[in-house]
Short mmCIF file of C-alpha atoms in Angstrom, two decimals:
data_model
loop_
_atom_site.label_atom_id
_atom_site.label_comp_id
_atom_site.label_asym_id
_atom_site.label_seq_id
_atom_site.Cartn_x
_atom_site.Cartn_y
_atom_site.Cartn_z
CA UNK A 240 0.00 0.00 0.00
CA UNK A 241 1.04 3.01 -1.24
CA UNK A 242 -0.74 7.36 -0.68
CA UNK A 243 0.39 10.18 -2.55
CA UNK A 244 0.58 10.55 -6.22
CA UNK A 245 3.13 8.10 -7.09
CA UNK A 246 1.11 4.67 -8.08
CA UNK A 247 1.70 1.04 -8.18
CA UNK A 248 4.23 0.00 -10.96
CA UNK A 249 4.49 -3.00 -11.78
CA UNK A 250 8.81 -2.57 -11.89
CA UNK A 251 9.18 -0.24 -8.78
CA UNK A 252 7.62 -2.20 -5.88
CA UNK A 253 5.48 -0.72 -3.39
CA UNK A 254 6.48 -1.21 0.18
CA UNK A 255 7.22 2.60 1.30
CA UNK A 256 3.90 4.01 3.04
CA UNK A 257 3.23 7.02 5.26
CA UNK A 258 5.28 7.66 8.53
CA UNK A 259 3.06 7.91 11.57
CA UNK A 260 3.22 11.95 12.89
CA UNK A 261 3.21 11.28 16.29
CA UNK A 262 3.33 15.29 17.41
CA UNK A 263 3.82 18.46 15.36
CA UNK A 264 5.62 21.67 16.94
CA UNK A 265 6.13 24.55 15.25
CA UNK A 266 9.48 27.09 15.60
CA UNK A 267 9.65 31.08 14.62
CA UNK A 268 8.28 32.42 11.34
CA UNK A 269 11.36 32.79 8.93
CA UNK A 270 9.71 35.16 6.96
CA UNK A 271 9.55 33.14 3.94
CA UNK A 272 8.58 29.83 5.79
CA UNK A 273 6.92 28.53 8.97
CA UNK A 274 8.91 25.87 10.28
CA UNK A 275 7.10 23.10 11.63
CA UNK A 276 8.89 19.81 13.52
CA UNK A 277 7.36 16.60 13.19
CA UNK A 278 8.07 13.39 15.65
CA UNK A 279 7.21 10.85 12.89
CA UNK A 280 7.38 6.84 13.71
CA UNK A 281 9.59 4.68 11.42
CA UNK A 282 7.39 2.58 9.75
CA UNK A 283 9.59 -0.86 10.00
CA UNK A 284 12.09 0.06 13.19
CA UNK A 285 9.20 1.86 15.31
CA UNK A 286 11.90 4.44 15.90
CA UNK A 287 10.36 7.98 16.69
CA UNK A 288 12.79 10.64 14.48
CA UNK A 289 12.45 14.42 14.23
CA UNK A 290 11.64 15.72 10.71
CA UNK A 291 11.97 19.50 9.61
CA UNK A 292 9.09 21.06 7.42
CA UNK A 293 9.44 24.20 5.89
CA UNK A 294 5.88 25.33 5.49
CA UNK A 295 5.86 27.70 2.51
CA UNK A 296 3.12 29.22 -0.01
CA UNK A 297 2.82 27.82 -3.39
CA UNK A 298 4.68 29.66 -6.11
CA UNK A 299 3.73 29.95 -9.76
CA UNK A 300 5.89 31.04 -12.96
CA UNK A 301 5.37 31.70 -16.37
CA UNK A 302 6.52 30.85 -20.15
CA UNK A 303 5.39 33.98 -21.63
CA UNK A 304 5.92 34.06 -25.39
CA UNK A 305 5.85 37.41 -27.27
CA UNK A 306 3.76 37.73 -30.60
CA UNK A 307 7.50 36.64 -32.67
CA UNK A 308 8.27 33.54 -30.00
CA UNK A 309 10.63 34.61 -27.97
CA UNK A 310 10.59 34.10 -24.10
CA UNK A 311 10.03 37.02 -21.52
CA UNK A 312 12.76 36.84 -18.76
CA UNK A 313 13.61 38.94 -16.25
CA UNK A 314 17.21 39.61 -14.32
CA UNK A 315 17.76 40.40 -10.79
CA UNK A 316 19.80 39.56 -7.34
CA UNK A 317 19.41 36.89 -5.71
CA UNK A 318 20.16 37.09 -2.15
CA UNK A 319 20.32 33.14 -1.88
CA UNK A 320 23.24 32.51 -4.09
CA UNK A 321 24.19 36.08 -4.35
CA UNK A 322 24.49 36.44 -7.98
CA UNK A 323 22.12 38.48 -10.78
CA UNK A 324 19.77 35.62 -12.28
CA UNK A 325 18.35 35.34 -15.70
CA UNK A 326 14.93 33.92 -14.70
CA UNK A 327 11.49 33.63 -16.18
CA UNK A 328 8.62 36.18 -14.12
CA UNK A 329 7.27 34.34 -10.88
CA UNK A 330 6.23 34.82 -7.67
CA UNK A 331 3.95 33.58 -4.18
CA UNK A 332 0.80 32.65 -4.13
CA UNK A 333 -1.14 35.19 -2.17
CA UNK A 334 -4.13 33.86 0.29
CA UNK A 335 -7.23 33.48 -1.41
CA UNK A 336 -5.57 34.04 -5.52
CA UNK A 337 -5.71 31.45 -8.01
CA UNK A 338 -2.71 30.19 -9.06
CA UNK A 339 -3.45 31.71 -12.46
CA UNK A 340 -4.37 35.05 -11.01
CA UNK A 341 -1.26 34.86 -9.18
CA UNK A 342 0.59 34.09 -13.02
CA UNK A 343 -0.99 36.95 -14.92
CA UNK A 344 -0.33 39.33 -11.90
CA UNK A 345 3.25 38.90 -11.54
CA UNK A 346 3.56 38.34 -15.18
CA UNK A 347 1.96 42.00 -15.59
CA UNK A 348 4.00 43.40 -12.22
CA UNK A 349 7.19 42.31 -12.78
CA UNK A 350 7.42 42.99 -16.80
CA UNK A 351 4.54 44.81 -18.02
CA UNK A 352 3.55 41.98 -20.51
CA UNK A 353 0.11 40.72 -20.44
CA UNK A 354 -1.74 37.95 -22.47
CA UNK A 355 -5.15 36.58 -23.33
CA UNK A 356 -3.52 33.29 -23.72
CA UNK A 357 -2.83 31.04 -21.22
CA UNK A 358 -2.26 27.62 -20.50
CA UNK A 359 -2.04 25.52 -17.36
CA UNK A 360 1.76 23.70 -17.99
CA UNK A 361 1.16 21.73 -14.56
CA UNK A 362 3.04 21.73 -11.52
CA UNK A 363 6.18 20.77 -9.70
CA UNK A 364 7.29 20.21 -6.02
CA UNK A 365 10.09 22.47 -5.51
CA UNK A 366 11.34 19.79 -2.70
CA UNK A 367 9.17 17.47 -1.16
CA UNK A 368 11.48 16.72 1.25
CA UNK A 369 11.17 19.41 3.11
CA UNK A 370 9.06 21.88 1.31
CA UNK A 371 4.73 21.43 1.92
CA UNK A 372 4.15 23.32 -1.33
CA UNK A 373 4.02 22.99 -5.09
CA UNK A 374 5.01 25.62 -8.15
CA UNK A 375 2.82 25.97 -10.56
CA UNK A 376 3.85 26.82 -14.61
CA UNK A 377 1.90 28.28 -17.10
CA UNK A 378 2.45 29.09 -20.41
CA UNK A 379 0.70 32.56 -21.28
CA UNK A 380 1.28 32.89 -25.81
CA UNK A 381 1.54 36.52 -27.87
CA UNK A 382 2.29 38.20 -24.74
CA UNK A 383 2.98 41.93 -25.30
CA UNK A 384 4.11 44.80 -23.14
CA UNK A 385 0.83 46.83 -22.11
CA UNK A 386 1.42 47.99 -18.70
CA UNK A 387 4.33 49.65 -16.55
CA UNK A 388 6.37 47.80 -13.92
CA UNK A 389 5.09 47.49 -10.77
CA UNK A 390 7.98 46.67 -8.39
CA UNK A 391 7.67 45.87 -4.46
CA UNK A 392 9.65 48.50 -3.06
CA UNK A 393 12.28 45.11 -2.35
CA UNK A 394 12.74 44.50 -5.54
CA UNK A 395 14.89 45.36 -8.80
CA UNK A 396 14.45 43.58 -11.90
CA UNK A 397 15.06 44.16 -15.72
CA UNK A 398 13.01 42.95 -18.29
CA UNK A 399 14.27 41.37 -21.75
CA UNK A 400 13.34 38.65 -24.33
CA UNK A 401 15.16 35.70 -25.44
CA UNK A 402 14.91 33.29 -28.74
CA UNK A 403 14.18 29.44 -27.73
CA UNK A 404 17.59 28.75 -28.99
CA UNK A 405 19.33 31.21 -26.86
CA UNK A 406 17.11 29.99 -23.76
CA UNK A 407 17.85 26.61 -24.45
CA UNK A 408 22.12 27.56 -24.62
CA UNK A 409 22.29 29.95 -21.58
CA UNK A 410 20.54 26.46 -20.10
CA UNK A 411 22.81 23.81 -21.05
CA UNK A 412 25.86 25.78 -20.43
CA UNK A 413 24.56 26.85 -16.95
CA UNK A 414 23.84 30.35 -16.81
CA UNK A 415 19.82 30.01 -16.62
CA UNK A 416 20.31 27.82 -13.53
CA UNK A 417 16.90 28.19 -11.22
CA UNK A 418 15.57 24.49 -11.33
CA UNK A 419 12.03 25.79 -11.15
CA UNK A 420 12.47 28.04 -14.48
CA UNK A 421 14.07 24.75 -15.68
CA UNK A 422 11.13 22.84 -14.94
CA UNK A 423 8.85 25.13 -16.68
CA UNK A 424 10.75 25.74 -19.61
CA UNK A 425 10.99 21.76 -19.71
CA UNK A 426 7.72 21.50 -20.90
CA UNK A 427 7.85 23.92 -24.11
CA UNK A 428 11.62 23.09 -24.70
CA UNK A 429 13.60 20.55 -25.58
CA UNK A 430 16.55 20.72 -22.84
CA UNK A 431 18.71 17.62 -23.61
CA UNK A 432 22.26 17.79 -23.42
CA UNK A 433 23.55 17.46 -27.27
CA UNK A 434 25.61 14.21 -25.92
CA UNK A 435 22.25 12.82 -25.10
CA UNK A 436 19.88 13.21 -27.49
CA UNK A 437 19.08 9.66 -28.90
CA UNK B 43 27.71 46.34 -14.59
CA UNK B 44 26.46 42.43 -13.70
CA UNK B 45 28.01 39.74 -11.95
CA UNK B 46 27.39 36.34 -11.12
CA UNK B 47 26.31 33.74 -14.08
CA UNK B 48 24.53 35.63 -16.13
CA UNK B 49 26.63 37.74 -18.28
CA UNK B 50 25.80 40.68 -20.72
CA UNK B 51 23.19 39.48 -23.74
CA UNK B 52 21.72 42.31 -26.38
CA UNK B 53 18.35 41.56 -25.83
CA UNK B 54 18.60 41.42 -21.54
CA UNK B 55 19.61 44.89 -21.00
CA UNK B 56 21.83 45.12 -18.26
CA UNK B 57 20.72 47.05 -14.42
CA UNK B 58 20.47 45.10 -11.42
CA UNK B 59 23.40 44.62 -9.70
CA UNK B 60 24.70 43.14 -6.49
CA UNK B 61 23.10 44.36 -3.17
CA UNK B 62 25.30 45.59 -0.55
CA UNK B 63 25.71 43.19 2.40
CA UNK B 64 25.12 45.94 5.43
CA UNK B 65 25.46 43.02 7.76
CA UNK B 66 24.64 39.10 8.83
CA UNK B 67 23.19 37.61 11.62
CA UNK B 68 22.46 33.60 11.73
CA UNK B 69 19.55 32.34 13.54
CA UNK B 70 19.59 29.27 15.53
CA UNK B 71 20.43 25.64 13.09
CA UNK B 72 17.25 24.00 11.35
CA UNK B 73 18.64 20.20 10.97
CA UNK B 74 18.58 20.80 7.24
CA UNK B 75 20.04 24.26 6.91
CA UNK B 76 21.61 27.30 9.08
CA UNK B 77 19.60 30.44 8.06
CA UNK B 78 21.02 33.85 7.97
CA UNK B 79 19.24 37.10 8.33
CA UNK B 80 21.14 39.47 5.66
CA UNK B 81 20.76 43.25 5.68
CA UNK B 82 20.99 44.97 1.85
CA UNK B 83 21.10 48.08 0.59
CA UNK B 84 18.56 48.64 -2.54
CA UNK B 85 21.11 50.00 -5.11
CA UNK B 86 18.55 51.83 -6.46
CA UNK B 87 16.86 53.75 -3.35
CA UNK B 88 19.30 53.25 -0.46
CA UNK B 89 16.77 51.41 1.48
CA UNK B 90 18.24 48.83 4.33
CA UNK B 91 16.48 45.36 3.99
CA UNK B 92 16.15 42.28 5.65
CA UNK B 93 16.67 38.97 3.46
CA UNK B 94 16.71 35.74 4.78
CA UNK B 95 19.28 32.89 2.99
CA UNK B 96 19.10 29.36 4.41
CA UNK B 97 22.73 28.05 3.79
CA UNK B 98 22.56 24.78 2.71
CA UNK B 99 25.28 21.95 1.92
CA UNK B 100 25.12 20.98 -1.84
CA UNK B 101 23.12 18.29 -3.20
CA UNK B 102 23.57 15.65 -5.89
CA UNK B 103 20.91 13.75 -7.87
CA UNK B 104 22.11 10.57 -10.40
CA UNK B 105 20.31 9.29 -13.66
CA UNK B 106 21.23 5.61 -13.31
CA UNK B 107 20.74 3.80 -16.72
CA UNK B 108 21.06 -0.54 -16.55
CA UNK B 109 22.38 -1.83 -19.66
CA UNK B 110 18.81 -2.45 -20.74
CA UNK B 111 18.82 1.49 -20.76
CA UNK B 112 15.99 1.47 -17.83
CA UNK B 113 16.35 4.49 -15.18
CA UNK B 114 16.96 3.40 -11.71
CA UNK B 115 14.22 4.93 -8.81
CA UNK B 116 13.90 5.10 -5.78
CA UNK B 117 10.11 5.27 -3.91
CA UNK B 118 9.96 6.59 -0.51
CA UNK B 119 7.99 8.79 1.95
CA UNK B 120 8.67 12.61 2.03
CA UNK B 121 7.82 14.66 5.40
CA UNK B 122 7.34 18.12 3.33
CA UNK B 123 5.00 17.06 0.72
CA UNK B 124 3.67 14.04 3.16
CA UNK B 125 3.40 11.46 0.31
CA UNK B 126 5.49 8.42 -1.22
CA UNK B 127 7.60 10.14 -4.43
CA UNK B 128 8.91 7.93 -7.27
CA UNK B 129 12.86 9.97 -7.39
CA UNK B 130 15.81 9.39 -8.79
CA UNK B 131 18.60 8.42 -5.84
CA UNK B 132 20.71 11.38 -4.56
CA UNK B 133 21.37 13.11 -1.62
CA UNK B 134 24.01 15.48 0.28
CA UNK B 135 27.26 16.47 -0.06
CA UNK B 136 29.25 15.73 3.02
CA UNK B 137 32.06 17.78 4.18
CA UNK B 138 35.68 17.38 1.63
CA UNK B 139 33.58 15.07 -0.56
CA UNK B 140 33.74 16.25 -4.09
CA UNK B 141 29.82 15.71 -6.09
CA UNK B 142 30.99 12.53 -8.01
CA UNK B 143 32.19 10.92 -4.76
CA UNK B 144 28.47 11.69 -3.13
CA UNK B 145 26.53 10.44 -6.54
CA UNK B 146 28.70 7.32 -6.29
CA UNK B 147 28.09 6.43 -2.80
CA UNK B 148 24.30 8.25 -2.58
CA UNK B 149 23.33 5.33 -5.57
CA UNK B 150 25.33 2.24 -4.13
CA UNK B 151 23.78 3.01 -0.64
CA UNK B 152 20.01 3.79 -1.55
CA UNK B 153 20.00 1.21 -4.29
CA UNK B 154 22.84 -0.79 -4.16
CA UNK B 155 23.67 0.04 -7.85
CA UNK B 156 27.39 0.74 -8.52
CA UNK B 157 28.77 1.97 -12.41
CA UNK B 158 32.03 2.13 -13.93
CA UNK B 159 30.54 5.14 -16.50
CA UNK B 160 29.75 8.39 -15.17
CA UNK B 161 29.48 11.68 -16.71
CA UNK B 162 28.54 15.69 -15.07
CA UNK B 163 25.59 16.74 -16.34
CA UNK B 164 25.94 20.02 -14.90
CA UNK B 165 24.16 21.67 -12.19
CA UNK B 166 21.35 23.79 -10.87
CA UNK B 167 20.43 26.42 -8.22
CA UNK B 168 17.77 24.49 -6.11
CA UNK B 169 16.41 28.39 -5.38
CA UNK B 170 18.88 30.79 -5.66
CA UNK B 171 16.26 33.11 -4.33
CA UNK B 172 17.03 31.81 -0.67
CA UNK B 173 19.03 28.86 -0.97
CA UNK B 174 23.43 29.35 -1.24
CA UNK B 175 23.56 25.90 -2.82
CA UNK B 176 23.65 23.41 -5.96
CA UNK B 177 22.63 20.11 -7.13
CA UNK B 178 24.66 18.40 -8.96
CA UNK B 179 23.33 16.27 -11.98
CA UNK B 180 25.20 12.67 -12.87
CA UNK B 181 24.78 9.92 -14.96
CA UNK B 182 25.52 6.48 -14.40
CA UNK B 183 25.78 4.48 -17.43
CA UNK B 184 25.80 0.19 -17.07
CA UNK B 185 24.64 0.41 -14.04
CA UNK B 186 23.59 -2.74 -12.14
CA UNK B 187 23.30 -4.13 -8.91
CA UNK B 188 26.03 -5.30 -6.76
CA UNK B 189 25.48 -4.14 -3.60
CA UNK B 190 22.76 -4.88 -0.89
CA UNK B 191 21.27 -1.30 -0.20
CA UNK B 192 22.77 0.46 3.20
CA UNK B 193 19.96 2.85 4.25
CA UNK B 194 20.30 5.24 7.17
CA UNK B 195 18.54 4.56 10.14
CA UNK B 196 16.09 7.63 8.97
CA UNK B 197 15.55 6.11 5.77
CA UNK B 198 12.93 3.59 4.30
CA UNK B 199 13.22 3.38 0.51
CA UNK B 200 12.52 0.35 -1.87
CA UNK B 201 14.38 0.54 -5.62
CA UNK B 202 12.87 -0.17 -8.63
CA UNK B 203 13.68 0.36 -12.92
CA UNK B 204 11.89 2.12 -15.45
CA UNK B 205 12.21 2.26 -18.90
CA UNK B 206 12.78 5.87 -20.21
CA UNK B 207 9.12 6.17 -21.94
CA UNK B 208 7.55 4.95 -18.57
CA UNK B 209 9.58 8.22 -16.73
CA UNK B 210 8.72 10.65 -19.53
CA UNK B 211 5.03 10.06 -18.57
CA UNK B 212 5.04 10.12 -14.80
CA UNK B 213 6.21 13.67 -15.37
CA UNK B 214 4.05 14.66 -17.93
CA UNK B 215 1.06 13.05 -15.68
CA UNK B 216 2.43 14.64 -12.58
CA UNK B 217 3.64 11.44 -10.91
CA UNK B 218 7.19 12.34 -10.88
CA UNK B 219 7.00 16.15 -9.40
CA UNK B 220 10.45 16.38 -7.60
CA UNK B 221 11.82 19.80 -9.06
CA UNK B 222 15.21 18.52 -8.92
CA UNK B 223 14.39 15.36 -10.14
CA UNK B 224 13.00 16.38 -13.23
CA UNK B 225 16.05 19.29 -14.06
CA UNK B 226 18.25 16.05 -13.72
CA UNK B 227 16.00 13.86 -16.12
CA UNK B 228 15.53 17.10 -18.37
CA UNK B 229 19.37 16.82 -19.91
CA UNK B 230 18.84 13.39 -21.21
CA UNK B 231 14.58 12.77 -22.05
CA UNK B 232 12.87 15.65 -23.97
CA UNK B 233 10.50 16.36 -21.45
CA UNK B 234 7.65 18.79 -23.73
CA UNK B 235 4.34 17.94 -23.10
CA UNK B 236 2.96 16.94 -26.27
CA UNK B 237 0.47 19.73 -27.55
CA UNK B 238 3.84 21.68 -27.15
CA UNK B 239 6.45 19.95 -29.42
CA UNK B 240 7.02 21.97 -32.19
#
């Protein structure tokens, strides 16, 4: 007996199942997350172990696609790695927004581009070992620039447009390197590695 | 003026740069990570910031390929998401280990699978937005199984094969949903959902 998503296959045998959650505590907000710390039983040993949750908002991003085809990114610091990113336009969930509603606003805050085309790409865990939450991608098609920028007073990002070839080379050579713009750009591109391409 | 990955491209005008690091204070460990509490300087208005970074050891992830050219996975129980995942073996970096040593060791002791061909695929930012880290991307060529599995005592994972068409739709379906899993998988499948291959 399996839960979750991941179903019986006939080649990967079930066995794994839920850990018990014998008590939940959580620690201080971290701004980002609420951390939450789970005694959890060990389904074959019994053992009780502690487990760290970080539990975080789901995120969405966006393929946006200008009338000509090439892809809306956006460049900015990132205080994590502490480099300037070439990403594609994202952001948090707010309480109560659709994921889609969360899309088309940051799409439209953080670049100005809006669309009357959009498409649900599916969604990602960003880590579901320790992350609660999922991103969301969408693909939004013959985006154009009709609005102004609308930065958060934290933030400081240009706006630019890319051809799928040059997307798909600042990839494999590592300079587009955010594994949820990977993911999303996964499902309109082609990201093989030319060694690998059958 | 840029720095970091991402260098200068005619289409991604240039403009953000670094933030000023005013000063760093780390809050108390989280198992997983040590976060810091950074304050920036907006290069743009002056204003002093709080950002929060959780530093945090790099990963690796491994595509393990049998001779039969099936993918090795791994299915186990994850305390963020709270469900059994279908992944693709990996794990953390330990201290002086270099990322092949980890890959080598992280797929002989979750799945008992050793290889004699390995090649870098490269790596990502897991979220350079908070995160200091990378995962590391490998793939093990020949690989078979000549070890019995040596799992942690926090660890409860049974192995399995797939072949590569069988992967390709557990993503596409939403089966397979590990971020990091899929960036890994994405630079040797062509991962496009289908209403989007051109």
């Amino acid at each position: 007996m399996t839960d979750g998503a991941a179903g019986h296959r006939p080649d990967v045998p079930d066995g794994p199942t839920s850990w018990e959650r014998v008590s939940s505590e959580h620690g201080a907000p971290l701004i980002l997350f609420r951390p939450r710390y789970d005694r959890v039983r060990h389904p074959r040993t019994g053992a009780i172990l502690t487990r760290l949750v970080l539990e975080t908002p789901d995120w969405v991003n966006v393929v946006a696609r200008t009338p000509a085809g090439r892809i809306v990114v956006v460049r900015q610091y990132r205080f994590g790695s502490g480099e300037v990113t070439i990403e594609i336009p994202g952001g948090v969930v707010d309480p109560g927004e659709a994921p889609l509603e969360t899309a088309e606003r940051e799409l439209r805050e953080e670049t100005g581009y809006t669309s009357a085309r959009w498409t649900d790409l599916g969604s990602v865990q960003p880590n579901p070992a320790f992350h609660d939450n999922r991103c969301h991608h969408f693909l939004a098609e013959g985006a154009i620039q009709t609005h102004a920028q609308a930065l958060d007073a934290g933030e400081d990002i240009v706006v630019g447009t890319l051809t799928t070839d040059e997307v798909r080379d600042l990839i494999t050579r590592g300079e587009i390197t955010h594994s949820l713009v990977i993911t999303a750009l996964s499902r309109v591109l082609d990201l093989r590695l030319t060694a690998h391409r059958d």
